[in-house]
Coordinates of C-alpha atoms in Angstrom, one line a residue:
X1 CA -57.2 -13.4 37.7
X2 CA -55.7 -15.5 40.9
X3 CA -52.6 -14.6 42.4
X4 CA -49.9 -17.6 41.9
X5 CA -48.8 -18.8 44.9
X6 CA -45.1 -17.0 44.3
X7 CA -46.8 -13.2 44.5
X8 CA -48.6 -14.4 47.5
X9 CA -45.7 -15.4 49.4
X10 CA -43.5 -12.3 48.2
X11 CA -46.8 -10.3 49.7
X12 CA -46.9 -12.1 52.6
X13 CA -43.1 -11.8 53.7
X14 CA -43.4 -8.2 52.7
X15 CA -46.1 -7.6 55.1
X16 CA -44.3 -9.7 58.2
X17 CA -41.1 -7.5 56.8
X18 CA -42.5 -3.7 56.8
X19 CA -45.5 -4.3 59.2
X20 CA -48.0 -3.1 56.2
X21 CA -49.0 -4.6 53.3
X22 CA -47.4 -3.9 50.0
X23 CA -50.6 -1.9 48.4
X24 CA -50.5 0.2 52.1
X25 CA -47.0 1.1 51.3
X26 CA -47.7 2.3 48.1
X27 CA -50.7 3.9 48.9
X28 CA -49.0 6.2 51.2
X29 CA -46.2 7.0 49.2
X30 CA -47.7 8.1 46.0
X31 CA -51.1 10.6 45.0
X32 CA -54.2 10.5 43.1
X33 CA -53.5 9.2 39.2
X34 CA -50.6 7.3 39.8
X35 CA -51.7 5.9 43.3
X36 CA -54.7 4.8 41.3
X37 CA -52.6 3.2 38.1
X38 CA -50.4 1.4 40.4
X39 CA -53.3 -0.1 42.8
X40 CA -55.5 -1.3 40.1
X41 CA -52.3 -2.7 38.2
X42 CA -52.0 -4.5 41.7
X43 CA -55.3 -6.4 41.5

């Protein structure tokens, strides 16, 4: 499924916002089952 050009943007001025992307963020915040939920729901 392809990304609309809205989540791109909101991704995009989230990275230029907080220096890392969003799934970075997340990644580092949360551990192993939800990590894994929340980055596949992501893709």
């Amino acid at each position: 499924m392809a990304r609309l050009d809205a989540e791109t943007a909101l991704l995009t001025t989230f990275q230029k916002e907080y220096g890392d992307g969003l799934a970075k963020v997340l990644s580092d915040e949360f551990s192993r089952d939800l990590k894994k939920v929340i980055l596949t729901t992501m893709r």
